[in-house]
Amino acid sequence: MSFSITWHGHGTFSLNIGGKHIVVDPFFAGNNPAAKTAVSDVAADFILQTHGHGDHIADTVGLAIRTGALVIGNFEICNWIGGKGHDNVHAMNTGGGWDFPFGRVKMTPALHSSGLPDGSYGGDPGGFVVTAEGKNIYIAGDTAVFSDMSLIGRMGLDAAILPIGDNFTMGPDDALLAIDYLKPKVVIPCHYNTWPLIAVDAAAWAKRVSSETEAKPVVLAVDETYTV
Ligand code: NI
Ligand code: MN
């Protein structure tokens, strides 16, 4: 059994957990300027949706309909996807957890917004802790740093996926603060360098992670895979 994490650029990841494919925030080539993979080449058994913004949900409905994947997200986003012709959804809300065939998913808070691309109300934004194969992986989603991250850290995190791009989410300095609260063994940055507005020198940031925190930085190239 295995748990691997592949970054597709921006906030989009695919997890392979014991052969099951879980795609986080589908935003692929053609929509995502940082992505190299086309959504037509992506396998999905499950989709985790952190919030409703276009840079996270642009390819969700198409991928879900083609693959039949179960979409896991907040109540409002699941209703919206149902209205787009895909009924295979599992609605959750902040603080709740559920055991799926690949592992447990707990929805965590995020300090952000969540409007859907057509202006529909997208509920509250979130993140996820995925527990599988004896590992806890935190996917922060788009968020500011918040001190209650220390409660998430109490779960014992093998890895944390954090936005570092600034402007729309926490930036490099606040991501270091988040690591202090979360205390993950490994930290994987995302949501940077997609556009000039969120340009970050990730290598320089990783050096700071190594020197200023206990976490090991893992800076992935686009389509690179890290096995937890
Ligand atoms: Ni967003
Ligand atoms: Mn975003």
Short mmCIF file of C-alpha atoms and ligand atoms in Angstrom, two decimals:
data_model
loop_
_atom_site.label_atom_id
_atom_site.label_comp_id
_atom_site.label_asym_id
_atom_site.label_seq_id
_atom_site.Cartn_x
_atom_site.Cartn_y
_atom_site.Cartn_z
CA MET A 1 0.00 0.00 0.00
CA SER A 2 1.17 3.54 -0.61
CA PHE A 3 0.29 7.19 -0.34
CA SER A 4 1.73 9.50 -2.98
CA ILE A 5 1.13 13.15 -3.77
CA THR A 6 1.55 14.67 -7.25
CA TRP A 7 1.45 18.44 -7.76
CA HIS A 8 -0.12 19.71 -11.00
CA GLY A 9 0.61 23.40 -10.40
CA HIS A 10 -1.29 26.00 -8.35
CA GLY A 11 -3.57 24.27 -5.80
CA THR A 12 -4.16 21.09 -7.81
CA PHE A 13 -2.87 17.73 -6.60
CA SER A 14 -3.59 14.11 -7.23
CA LEU A 15 -3.21 11.62 -4.43
CA ASN A 16 -2.71 7.94 -5.10
CA ILE A 17 -3.73 6.02 -2.01
CA GLY A 18 -3.47 2.27 -2.41
CA GLY A 19 -4.34 2.58 -6.10
CA LYS A 20 -7.30 4.92 -5.59
CA HIS A 21 -7.04 8.30 -7.34
CA ILE A 22 -8.09 11.37 -5.38
CA VAL A 23 -7.85 14.70 -7.21
CA VAL A 24 -7.73 17.91 -5.17
CA ASP A 25 -9.17 21.13 -6.69
CA PRO A 26 -9.16 20.20 -10.41
CA PHE A 27 -7.57 23.05 -12.44
CA PHE A 28 -5.60 21.65 -15.35
CA ALA A 29 -3.82 22.73 -18.54
CA GLY A 30 -5.86 25.08 -20.68
CA ASN A 31 -7.30 26.70 -17.56
CA ASN A 32 -4.30 26.54 -15.20
CA PRO A 33 -1.27 28.41 -16.65
CA ALA A 34 1.08 26.40 -14.40
CA ALA A 35 -0.25 22.96 -15.36
CA LYS A 36 1.19 20.60 -17.95
CA THR A 37 -1.37 17.83 -17.65
CA ALA A 38 -4.68 17.97 -19.52
CA VAL A 39 -7.76 17.07 -17.52
CA SER A 40 -8.58 14.46 -20.17
CA ASP A 41 -5.51 12.50 -19.04
CA VAL A 42 -6.43 12.53 -15.35
CA ALA A 43 -7.86 9.53 -13.49
CA ALA A 44 -10.22 10.24 -10.61
CA ASP A 45 -12.16 8.02 -8.23
CA PHE A 46 -12.72 10.88 -5.79
CA ILE A 47 -12.45 14.68 -5.98
CA LEU A 48 -11.73 16.83 -2.93
CA GLN A 49 -12.99 20.40 -3.36
CA THR A 50 -11.66 22.98 -0.89
CA HIS A 51 -13.77 25.92 -2.10
CA GLY A 52 -15.63 27.36 -5.05
CA HIS A 53 -13.17 29.71 -6.75
CA GLY A 54 -12.52 29.16 -10.45
CA ASP A 55 -8.81 28.49 -9.95
CA HIS A 56 -9.85 25.39 -7.96
CA ILE A 57 -13.08 24.23 -9.56
CA ALA A 58 -12.71 25.04 -13.29
CA ASP A 59 -12.28 21.38 -14.26
CA THR A 60 -14.26 19.73 -11.47
CA VAL A 61 -17.60 19.16 -13.21
CA GLY A 62 -16.04 17.89 -16.46
CA LEU A 63 -13.69 15.53 -14.64
CA ALA A 64 -16.45 14.29 -12.35
CA ILE A 65 -18.87 13.59 -15.21
CA ARG A 66 -16.25 11.80 -17.36
CA THR A 67 -14.90 9.63 -14.54
CA GLY A 68 -17.98 9.29 -12.34
CA ALA A 69 -15.82 10.34 -9.37
CA LEU A 70 -17.41 11.06 -6.00
CA VAL A 71 -17.04 14.78 -5.30
CA ILE A 72 -16.38 15.62 -1.63
CA GLY A 73 -16.88 19.22 -0.60
CA ASN A 74 -19.04 21.54 1.41
CA PHE A 75 -22.84 21.36 1.26
CA GLU A 76 -23.31 24.36 -1.04
CA ILE A 77 -20.69 23.27 -3.57
CA CYS A 78 -22.08 19.73 -3.65
CA ASN A 79 -25.57 21.13 -4.34
CA TRP A 80 -24.14 23.33 -7.13
CA ILE A 81 -22.38 20.36 -8.73
CA GLY A 82 -25.62 18.36 -8.48
CA GLY A 83 -27.28 21.13 -10.45
CA LYS A 84 -24.64 20.74 -13.18
CA GLY A 85 -25.68 17.14 -13.81
CA HIS A 86 -23.37 15.20 -11.48
CA ASP A 87 -25.19 13.65 -8.53
CA ASN A 88 -22.32 11.57 -7.12
CA VAL A 89 -21.41 13.96 -4.31
CA HIS A 90 -20.72 13.74 -0.60
CA ALA A 91 -21.45 16.93 1.30
CA MET A 92 -19.54 17.77 4.47
CA ASN A 93 -19.01 20.84 6.57
CA THR A 94 -16.33 22.40 8.74
CA GLY A 95 -15.09 20.14 11.53
CA GLY A 96 -16.79 17.01 10.22
CA GLY A 97 -15.05 13.82 9.22
CA TRP A 98 -16.11 10.74 7.26
CA ASP A 99 -14.57 7.38 6.41
CA PHE A 100 -14.28 6.91 2.66
CA PRO A 101 -12.98 3.74 0.93
CA PHE A 102 -9.47 5.26 0.69
CA GLY A 103 -9.32 6.73 4.19
CA ARG A 104 -10.79 9.34 6.49
CA VAL A 105 -11.35 12.93 5.43
CA LYS A 106 -11.85 15.72 7.95
CA MET A 107 -12.89 19.16 6.75
CA THR A 108 -10.90 21.95 8.38
CA PRO A 109 -11.58 25.69 8.51
CA ALA A 110 -9.95 28.15 6.12
CA LEU A 111 -9.84 31.95 6.29
CA HIS A 112 -10.78 32.82 2.72
CA SER A 113 -13.96 33.11 0.59
CA SER A 114 -15.76 30.60 -1.62
CA GLY A 115 -18.01 32.18 -4.30
CA LEU A 116 -18.67 29.94 -7.31
CA PRO A 117 -17.72 31.00 -10.88
CA ASP A 118 -21.35 31.84 -11.84
CA GLY A 119 -21.83 33.98 -8.74
CA SER A 120 -23.63 31.26 -6.74
CA TYR A 121 -23.02 31.10 -3.00
CA GLY A 122 -20.26 28.56 -2.33
CA GLY A 123 -20.54 28.18 1.44
CA ASP A 124 -17.47 28.41 3.61
CA PRO A 125 -13.99 27.62 2.29
CA GLY A 126 -12.13 24.73 3.86
CA GLY A 127 -9.18 22.43 3.88
CA PHE A 128 -8.85 18.71 4.56
CA VAL A 129 -6.91 16.30 6.70
CA VAL A 130 -6.67 13.00 4.83
CA THR A 131 -5.88 10.03 7.05
CA ALA A 132 -4.83 6.90 5.19
CA GLU A 133 -2.09 4.27 5.27
CA GLY A 134 -1.26 5.40 8.81
CA LYS A 135 -0.49 8.95 7.65
CA ASN A 136 -2.15 12.31 8.28
CA ILE A 137 -1.84 14.77 5.41
CA TYR A 138 -3.19 18.32 5.80
CA ILE A 139 -4.29 20.16 2.69
CA ALA A 140 -4.82 23.74 3.84
CA GLY A 141 -6.64 25.04 0.76
CA ASP A 142 -6.59 28.79 0.20
CA THR A 143 -6.25 30.38 3.60
CA ALA A 144 -4.57 32.90 5.82
CA VAL A 145 -2.60 31.58 8.75
CA PHE A 146 -4.73 31.17 11.88
CA SER A 147 -3.70 30.13 15.37
CA ASP A 148 -6.25 27.27 15.49
CA MET A 149 -3.89 25.51 13.09
CA SER A 150 -2.30 24.34 16.32
CA LEU A 151 -5.42 22.20 16.92
CA ILE A 152 -5.02 20.62 13.48
CA GLY A 153 -1.36 20.04 14.34
CA ARG A 154 -2.39 18.01 17.39
CA MET A 155 -3.49 15.24 15.01
CA GLY A 156 0.21 14.69 14.23
CA LEU A 157 0.82 15.65 10.62
CA ASP A 158 3.11 13.67 8.36
CA ALA A 159 2.82 16.40 5.72
CA ALA A 160 1.16 19.78 5.26
CA ILE A 161 0.35 21.30 1.87
CA LEU A 162 0.36 25.07 2.30
CA PRO A 163 -0.23 28.03 -0.02
CA ILE A 164 2.70 30.44 -0.01
CA GLY A 165 1.89 32.81 -2.89
CA ASP A 166 0.71 35.82 -0.87
CA ASN A 167 -1.93 38.30 -2.09
CA PHE A 168 -4.83 35.75 -2.18
CA THR A 169 -3.54 33.51 0.63
CA MET A 170 -0.84 33.50 3.26
CA GLY A 171 2.57 34.43 1.93
CA PRO A 172 6.01 32.97 2.64
CA ASP A 173 6.42 34.64 6.05
CA ASP A 174 3.02 33.59 7.34
CA ALA A 175 3.52 30.08 5.97
CA LEU A 176 6.50 29.79 8.34
CA LEU A 177 4.17 30.81 11.16
CA ALA A 178 1.68 28.17 9.99
CA ILE A 179 4.42 25.53 10.16
CA ASP A 180 5.08 26.61 13.75
CA TYR A 181 1.41 25.97 14.59
CA LEU A 182 1.00 22.78 12.55
CA LYS A 183 4.35 21.12 13.27
CA PRO A 184 4.25 18.83 10.21
CA LYS A 185 7.13 16.51 9.42
CA VAL A 186 7.10 17.63 5.77
CA VAL A 187 5.75 20.79 4.15
CA ILE A 188 4.84 21.07 0.46
CA PRO A 189 4.22 24.59 -0.91
CA CYS A 190 1.56 25.43 -3.50
CA HIS A 191 -0.53 28.33 -4.88
CA TYR A 192 2.51 30.28 -6.09
CA ASN A 193 4.11 31.21 -9.46
CA THR A 194 0.86 30.59 -11.35
CA TRP A 195 0.72 34.29 -12.23
CA PRO A 196 3.17 37.18 -11.58
CA LEU A 197 0.87 38.35 -8.77
CA ILE A 198 1.80 35.29 -6.69
CA ALA A 199 5.44 34.89 -7.76
CA VAL A 200 7.59 33.42 -4.97
CA ASP A 201 11.16 32.10 -4.84
CA ALA A 202 10.27 28.69 -3.45
CA ALA A 203 13.89 27.58 -3.14
CA ALA A 204 14.69 30.57 -0.93
CA TRP A 205 11.57 29.87 1.13
CA ALA A 206 12.56 26.21 1.51
CA LYS A 207 15.94 27.29 2.94
CA ARG A 208 14.10 29.33 5.55
CA VAL A 209 11.88 26.35 6.38
CA SER A 210 14.99 24.23 6.94
CA SER A 211 16.76 26.81 9.09
CA GLU A 212 13.81 28.28 11.02
CA THR A 213 11.47 25.29 11.57
CA GLU A 214 11.62 21.56 12.31
CA ALA A 215 9.80 20.66 9.08
CA LYS A 216 11.41 19.25 5.95
CA PRO A 217 10.50 21.31 2.86
CA VAL A 218 9.59 19.38 -0.27
CA VAL A 219 9.34 21.74 -3.26
CA LEU A 220 7.77 19.77 -6.08
CA ALA A 221 8.17 20.53 -9.77
CA VAL A 222 4.93 20.47 -11.76
CA ASP A 223 3.79 16.83 -12.19
CA GLU A 224 6.42 15.64 -9.71
CA THR A 225 5.37 13.04 -7.15
CA TYR A 226 6.30 12.73 -3.48
CA THR A 227 5.59 9.51 -1.64
CA VAL A 228 4.71 10.10 2.01
NI NI B 1 -9.55 30.91 -3.59
MN MN B 2 -6.97 30.06 -5.22
#
